[in-house]
Tab-separated table of C-alpha atoms in Angstrom:
chain	number	residue	atom	x	y	z
B	1	MET	CA	11.147	141.639	93.146
B	2	GLN	CA	9.006	144.592	94.168
B	3	ILE	CA	7.358	144.933	97.587
B	4	GLY	CA	5.633	147.617	99.627
B	5	MET	CA	6.590	148.164	103.273
B	6	ILE	CA	4.278	149.917	105.715
B	7	GLY	CA	5.861	150.759	109.059
B	8	LEU	CA	9.394	152.103	108.996
B	9	GLY	CA	10.453	151.844	112.615
B	10	ARG	CA	13.819	150.351	113.482
B	11	MET	CA	12.875	146.855	112.397
B	12	GLY	CA	10.836	147.784	109.324
B	13	ALA	CA	13.460	150.250	108.093
B	14	ASN	CA	16.272	147.728	108.442
B	15	MET	CA	14.223	145.124	106.610
B	16	VAL	CA	13.826	147.569	103.730
B	17	ARG	CA	17.578	148.132	103.689
B	18	ARG	CA	18.271	144.405	103.637
B	19	LEU	CA	15.748	143.880	100.836
B	20	MET	CA	17.289	146.667	98.755
B	21	ARG	CA	20.697	145.145	99.384
B	22	GLY	CA	19.251	141.942	97.903
B	23	GLY	CA	18.203	143.757	94.737
B	24	HIS	CA	14.495	144.250	95.499
B	25	GLU	CA	12.573	147.444	94.842
B	26	CYS	CA	10.852	148.739	97.977
B	27	VAL	CA	7.943	151.162	98.004
B	28	VAL	CA	7.749	152.552	101.535
B	29	PHE	CA	5.181	154.354	103.685
B	30	ASP	CA	5.048	155.470	107.308
B	31	VAL	CA	3.007	157.945	109.332
B	32	ASN	CA	6.298	159.752	110.027
B	33	PRO	CA	7.425	161.578	106.842
B	34	ALA	CA	11.019	161.703	108.114
B	35	ASN	CA	11.197	157.900	108.082
B	36	ILE	CA	10.029	157.857	104.464
B	37	ALA	CA	12.535	160.521	103.451
B	38	ALA	CA	15.427	158.695	105.093
B	39	LEU	CA	14.808	155.514	103.110
B	40	GLU	CA	14.059	157.410	99.907
B	41	ALA	CA	17.529	158.916	100.221
B	42	GLU	CA	18.908	155.379	100.343
B	43	GLY	CA	17.089	154.281	97.197
B	44	ALA	CA	13.558	153.308	98.226
B	45	VAL	CA	10.477	154.561	96.375
B	46	ALA	CA	8.520	156.940	98.610
B	47	ALA	CA	4.750	156.712	99.000
B	48	GLN	CA	2.788	159.520	100.630
B	49	SER	CA	-0.301	157.456	101.459
B	50	LEU	CA	-1.641	153.914	101.272
B	51	GLN	CA	-3.327	154.733	97.971
B	52	ASP	CA	-0.124	156.209	96.607
B	53	MET	CA	1.707	153.026	97.559
B	54	ILE	CA	-0.857	150.796	95.869
B	55	SER	CA	-0.650	152.894	92.695
B	56	LYS	CA	3.138	152.393	92.560
B	57	LEU	CA	3.070	148.611	92.973
B	58	GLU	CA	2.992	146.228	90.036
B	59	LYS	CA	0.415	143.438	89.952
B	60	PRO	CA	0.141	141.109	91.724
B	61	ALA	CA	1.108	143.460	94.524
B	62	ALA	CA	2.721	142.397	97.783
B	63	ILE	CA	2.577	144.647	100.851
B	64	TRP	CA	4.398	143.891	104.100
B	65	LEU	CA	3.038	145.369	107.338
B	66	MET	CA	5.527	145.995	110.143
B	67	LEU	CA	3.158	147.674	112.552
B	68	PRO	CA	2.097	147.507	116.210
B	69	ALA	CA	-0.734	145.016	116.681
B	70	ALA	CA	-3.054	147.849	117.767
B	71	VAL	CA	-3.061	149.470	114.307
B	72	THR	CA	-2.661	146.392	112.105
B	73	GLU	CA	-6.384	145.655	111.775
B	74	HIS	CA	-7.262	149.197	110.723
B	75	THR	CA	-4.521	149.185	108.095
B	76	LEU	CA	-5.590	145.782	106.784
B	77	VAL	CA	-9.159	146.964	106.290
B	78	ALA	CA	-7.999	150.085	104.469
B	79	LEU	CA	-5.749	148.067	102.179
B	80	SER	CA	-8.238	145.304	101.451
B	81	ASP	CA	-10.740	147.806	100.064
B	82	SER	CA	-8.251	148.923	97.404
B	83	LEU	CA	-6.315	145.788	96.467
B	84	VAL	CA	-7.436	143.367	93.742
B	85	PRO	CA	-7.589	139.558	93.586
B	86	GLY	CA	-4.126	138.031	93.492
B	87	ASP	CA	-2.546	140.690	95.687
B	88	ALA	CA	-0.952	139.667	98.973
B	89	ILE	CA	-0.735	141.231	102.422
B	90	ILE	CA	2.037	140.084	104.742
B	91	ASP	CA	1.813	140.772	108.461
B	92	GLY	CA	5.296	140.675	109.984
B	93	GLY	CA	4.292	142.105	113.351
B	94	ASN	CA	3.361	140.280	116.544
B	95	SER	CA	-0.290	139.542	115.859
B	96	ASN	CA	-2.409	136.923	117.572
B	97	TYR	CA	-2.465	133.805	115.396
B	98	GLN	CA	-6.240	133.538	115.907
B	99	ASP	CA	-6.651	136.990	114.365
B	100	ASP	CA	-4.575	135.759	111.418
B	101	ILE	CA	-6.937	132.852	110.799
B	102	ASP	CA	-9.965	135.157	110.844
B	103	ARG	CA	-8.280	137.766	108.660
B	104	ALA	CA	-7.158	135.193	106.110
B	105	GLY	CA	-10.727	133.972	105.774
B	106	ARG	CA	-12.105	137.460	105.218
B	107	LEU	CA	-9.411	138.405	102.716
B	108	ALA	CA	-9.747	135.113	100.821
B	109	GLU	CA	-13.360	136.071	100.055
B	110	LYS	CA	-11.917	139.058	98.173
B	111	GLY	CA	-9.324	136.937	96.390
B	112	LEU	CA	-6.471	138.335	98.504
B	113	ASP	CA	-3.694	136.241	100.025
B	114	TYR	CA	-2.864	136.828	103.665
B	115	ILE	CA	0.494	135.670	104.992
B	116	ASP	CA	1.556	135.881	108.628
B	117	VAL	CA	5.284	136.001	109.309
B	118	GLY	CA	6.702	135.696	112.783
B	119	THR	CA	9.878	137.741	112.622
B	120	SER	CA	12.817	137.428	114.994
B	121	GLY	CA	16.080	139.244	114.553
B	122	GLY	CA	16.226	142.189	116.886
B	123	VAL	CA	18.532	145.129	116.527
B	124	TRP	CA	21.134	143.232	114.492
B	125	GLY	CA	18.711	142.017	111.857
B	126	LEU	CA	20.056	144.185	109.044
B	127	ASP	CA	23.406	142.428	109.005
B	128	ARG	CA	22.491	139.048	110.441
B	129	GLY	CA	19.115	138.614	108.801
B	130	TYR	CA	15.793	137.661	110.295
B	131	CYS	CA	14.495	134.284	111.352
B	132	LEU	CA	11.118	133.992	109.613
B	133	MET	CA	8.241	131.731	110.646
B	134	ILE	CA	5.677	131.836	107.840
B	135	GLY	CA	2.005	130.915	107.644
B	136	GLY	CA	-0.218	131.189	104.590
B	137	PRO	CA	-1.341	129.662	101.280
B	138	THR	CA	1.374	127.527	99.715
B	139	GLU	CA	1.304	129.159	96.289
B	140	ALA	CA	1.466	132.684	97.685
B	141	VAL	CA	4.335	131.779	99.984
B	142	ARG	CA	6.175	130.174	97.077
B	143	ARG	CA	5.656	133.276	94.912
B	144	LEU	CA	7.136	135.487	97.619
B	145	ASP	CA	10.062	133.185	98.344
B	146	PRO	CA	12.652	135.669	96.941
B	147	ILE	CA	11.563	138.165	99.606
B	148	PHE	CA	11.857	135.665	102.444
B	149	HIS	CA	15.161	134.381	101.095
B	150	SER	CA	16.661	137.867	101.086
B	151	LEU	CA	15.471	138.701	104.601
B	152	ALA	CA	16.610	135.420	106.160
B	153	PRO	CA	20.137	135.002	107.577
B	154	GLY	CA	21.237	132.392	105.035
B	155	ALA	CA	23.220	129.265	105.762
B	156	GLU	CA	25.987	129.574	108.348
B	157	MET	CA	27.345	126.223	107.169
B	158	PRO	CA	27.021	124.355	103.871
B	159	LYS	CA	23.423	123.270	103.314
B	160	THR	CA	22.685	119.592	103.794
B	161	SER	CA	19.260	119.582	102.131
B	162	GLU	CA	16.786	121.713	100.203
B	163	ARG	CA	14.996	122.759	103.373
B	164	THR	CA	14.685	126.512	103.760
B	165	SER	CA	14.898	126.067	107.532
B	166	GLU	CA	18.669	125.765	107.124
B	167	LEU	CA	18.601	129.278	105.678
B	168	GLY	CA	16.568	130.705	108.541
B	169	TYR	CA	13.021	130.727	107.175
B	170	LEU	CA	10.238	128.160	107.164
B	171	HIS	CA	6.713	127.813	105.820
B	172	CYS	CA	5.150	126.447	108.993
B	173	GLY	CA	1.659	125.778	107.628
B	174	PRO	CA	-1.591	127.552	106.706
B	175	SER	CA	-2.584	131.026	107.835
B	176	GLY	CA	-1.905	131.524	111.526
B	177	ALA	CA	0.822	128.884	111.748
B	178	GLY	CA	3.635	131.412	111.424
B	179	HIS	CA	2.486	133.553	114.320
B	180	PHE	CA	1.618	130.459	116.362
B	181	VAL	CA	5.237	129.310	116.102
B	182	LYS	CA	6.444	132.847	116.872
B	183	MET	CA	4.161	132.927	119.913
B	184	VAL	CA	5.800	129.764	121.226
B	185	HIS	CA	9.229	131.197	120.349
B	186	ASN	CA	8.547	134.284	122.455
B	187	GLY	CA	7.163	132.231	125.333
B	188	ILE	CA	10.380	130.223	125.410
B	189	GLU	CA	12.283	133.501	125.286
B	190	TYR	CA	10.408	134.650	128.404
B	191	GLY	CA	11.477	131.456	130.192
B	192	MET	CA	15.114	131.714	129.136
B	193	MET	CA	15.323	135.330	130.227
B	194	ALA	CA	13.746	134.499	133.585
B	195	ALA	CA	16.201	131.621	134.136
B	196	TYR	CA	19.193	133.865	133.506
B	197	ALA	CA	17.704	136.558	135.759
B	198	GLU	CA	17.048	134.209	138.666
B	199	GLY	CA	20.469	132.577	138.429
B	200	MET	CA	22.269	135.899	138.307
B	201	ASN	CA	20.240	137.125	141.269
B	202	LEU	CA	21.301	134.110	143.351
B	203	MET	CA	24.969	134.687	142.526
B	204	LYS	CA	24.581	138.349	143.458
B	205	ALA	CA	23.290	137.211	146.872
B	206	ALA	CA	26.099	134.700	147.444
B	207	ASN	CA	27.762	137.097	149.915
B	208	ALA	CA	24.747	137.144	152.252
B	209	GLY	CA	26.843	135.664	155.040
B	210	GLN	CA	29.072	138.749	155.097
B	211	LYS	CA	26.198	141.078	155.924
B	212	SER	CA	24.863	141.816	159.371
B	213	ARG	CA	21.231	140.869	159.881
B	214	THR	CA	18.752	142.357	162.289
B	215	VAL	CA	17.894	140.045	165.139
B	216	ASP	CA	14.154	140.277	165.707
B	217	ALA	CA	10.970	138.301	165.241
B	218	GLU	CA	10.464	139.706	161.755
B	219	THR	CA	13.831	138.636	160.304
B	220	SER	CA	14.572	135.075	159.280
B	221	PRO	CA	18.094	134.174	160.431
B	222	LEU	CA	20.748	132.904	158.039
B	223	GLN	CA	21.583	129.562	159.632
B	224	HIS	CA	24.961	128.949	158.011
B	225	PRO	CA	26.544	132.270	157.032
B	226	GLN	CA	29.897	130.553	156.436
B	227	TYR	CA	28.444	129.015	153.269
B	228	TYR	CA	27.609	132.415	151.760
B	229	GLN	CA	30.890	134.300	151.733
B	230	PHE	CA	31.391	134.667	147.972
B	231	ASP	CA	31.838	138.018	146.258
B	232	ILE	CA	31.041	136.752	142.783
B	233	ASP	CA	31.625	139.022	139.817
B	234	VAL	CA	28.348	138.393	138.034
B	235	ALA	CA	29.440	140.307	134.935
B	236	ALA	CA	32.578	138.163	134.636
B	237	VAL	CA	30.537	134.984	135.074
B	238	SER	CA	28.195	136.017	132.286
B	239	GLU	CA	31.244	136.506	130.078
B	240	VAL	CA	32.919	133.196	130.879
B	241	TRP	CA	29.671	131.327	130.262
B	242	ARG	CA	29.675	132.684	126.723
B	243	HIS	CA	32.747	130.583	125.880
B	244	GLY	CA	32.047	126.875	125.623
B	245	SER	CA	29.291	126.742	128.236
B	246	VAL	CA	26.123	124.694	127.806
B	247	VAL	CA	24.062	127.790	128.665
B	248	SER	CA	25.719	130.062	126.100
B	249	SER	CA	23.284	131.832	123.783
B	250	TRP	CA	22.638	135.104	122.012
B	251	LEU	CA	20.615	136.208	125.029
B	252	LEU	CA	23.634	135.583	127.234
B	253	ASP	CA	25.759	137.611	124.811
B	254	LEU	CA	23.369	140.527	125.247
B	255	LEU	CA	23.336	140.145	129.027
B	256	ALA	CA	27.132	140.063	129.207
B	257	GLN	CA	27.316	143.273	127.174
B	258	SER	CA	24.723	144.954	129.392
B	259	LEU	CA	26.611	143.992	132.559
B	260	GLN	CA	29.879	145.210	131.076
B	261	ASN	CA	28.314	148.599	130.355
B	262	ASP	CA	26.386	148.829	133.629
B	263	PRO	CA	27.591	146.209	136.185
B	264	MET	CA	24.941	147.086	138.801
B	265	LEU	CA	22.227	147.672	136.158
B	266	GLU	CA	21.542	151.038	137.758
B	267	ASN	CA	19.999	152.378	134.552
B	268	PHE	CA	17.162	149.856	134.738
B	269	SER	CA	14.180	150.024	137.077
B	270	GLY	CA	13.283	146.352	136.704
B	271	ARG	CA	9.911	146.843	135.043
B	272	VAL	CA	9.569	144.207	132.321
B	273	SER	CA	6.830	144.620	129.717
B	274	ASP	CA	5.011	141.831	127.903
B	275	SER	CA	3.750	142.338	124.370
B	276	GLY	CA	1.001	139.704	124.418
B	277	GLU	CA	2.573	136.511	123.100
B	278	GLY	CA	3.074	135.044	126.573
B	279	ARG	CA	-0.596	135.571	127.406
B	280	TRP	CA	-1.723	134.024	124.134
B	281	MET	CA	0.571	131.064	124.734
B	282	MET	CA	-0.971	130.434	128.177
B	283	LYS	CA	-4.425	130.485	126.559
B	284	ALA	CA	-3.290	127.961	123.938
B	285	GLY	CA	-1.845	125.753	126.679
B	286	ILE	CA	-5.143	125.823	128.582
B	287	ASP	CA	-7.176	125.152	125.419
B	288	THR	CA	-5.033	122.154	124.455
B	289	GLY	CA	-4.340	120.885	127.965
B	290	VAL	CA	-0.580	121.293	127.556
B	291	PRO	CA	1.160	122.153	130.874
B	292	LEU	CA	3.418	125.211	130.720
B	293	PRO	CA	4.643	125.676	134.307
B	294	VAL	CA	7.992	127.289	133.506
B	295	LEU	CA	6.648	129.667	130.884
B	296	SER	CA	3.624	130.662	132.968
B	297	SER	CA	5.930	131.449	135.883
B	298	ALA	CA	8.050	133.662	133.628
B	299	LEU	CA	4.949	135.508	132.426
B	300	PHE	CA	3.639	136.093	135.951
B	301	GLN	CA	7.101	137.321	136.968
B	302	ARG	CA	6.723	140.036	134.338
B	303	PHE	CA	3.316	140.977	135.720
B	304	SER	CA	4.899	141.279	139.156
B	305	SER	CA	7.624	143.570	137.795
B	306	GLN	CA	4.943	145.849	136.366
B	307	GLY	CA	3.580	146.535	139.846
B	308	HIS	CA	0.532	144.280	139.610
B	309	GLU	CA	1.645	142.442	142.760
B	310	VAL	CA	1.804	145.488	145.024
B	311	TYR	CA	-1.766	145.308	146.325
B	312	SER	CA	-1.602	141.565	147.014
B	313	ASN	CA	1.576	142.160	149.035
B	314	GLN	CA	-0.206	144.893	150.948
B	315	VAL	CA	-2.999	142.412	151.718
B	316	LEU	CA	-0.426	139.909	153.015
B	317	SER	CA	1.183	142.561	155.183
B	318	ALA	CA	-2.199	143.653	156.552
B	319	LEU	CA	-3.122	140.073	157.407
B	320	ARG	CA	0.164	139.466	159.245
B	321	ALA	CA	-0.375	142.617	161.246
B	322	ALA	CA	-3.974	141.613	162.007
B	323	PHE	CA	-3.465	138.030	163.116
B	324	GLY	CA	-0.068	138.358	164.802
B	325	GLY	CA	0.655	142.010	165.357
B	326	HIS	CA	3.645	141.838	163.016
B	327	VAL	CA	5.025	145.290	162.238
B	328	GLU	CA	5.858	145.827	158.588
B	329	LYS	CA	9.577	146.272	157.919
B	330	PRO	CA	10.735	148.953	155.448
B	331	HIS	CA	11.750	148.014	151.917
B	332	GLY	CA	15.382	146.987	151.534
B	333	SER	CA	15.750	145.753	155.091
B	334	ASP	CA	16.896	142.260	156.091
B	335	HIS	CA	14.594	139.365	155.339
């Protein structure tokens, strides 16, 4: 099958490679000419512009967008003015599912199919495949099934049914459903990452009883230091948990590798970005009245890591100084 791919970053480029490995013809475009040239050298058909791409695609055309959310809308508008009824646009980025619903409605008026695909696979997607969460019109999704089938991981064990979910891809519902499921997926990911981080932090502090603590009114005493005398090798724990543990996961695999390479994580500042899905998920929880205490905590932890908590902490420190004359202790001192 033939497909156009716009956006040839690490993920988009590897998707093209996996599709070509599956026998599909890929027409590729990116704002960086070097990215186009690299894939052309591997067998892709190069396009020098959006119009050039459209001219090289057979009808009905299918174009996959693997772009940052900030530029997706502009690209969609440019494409929709040149495509013809029956063509399909697939958004594989991390768009807001509400935007998908609105976009699908606008494009349907022009006879164009819009398909949103939540894509999870990370840096190992080329070899392992991508978990795909798909939203869009049933007939269009069915027509593009060979594309989804090639990108998905495939069955790790013999299939037990005809469900594509066993192969790693699923038509979740109408337009917007794919990115809604991906939004929830990423919110859960936030929570899992936060749980690992908090647990590892507690083990790192298990030797608190071995450390001397300042004795003053500003330092809470450690009442039973004899219970905190453990020098736990956090990196080794992360490794042993990978083998037969209930909390084993791909995320734990990645953490264990990171700790092996950098046991004290000195190459990381601790600033954790959020790409939007966690925020959208909180909004959906509020709209539907679904409580999300764990996932909201994980999201706010990320905000804190980005420095958005600094001023509120300064307010707290100012208030303590004002009402009790408490002198602020320097960072890194005993608690």
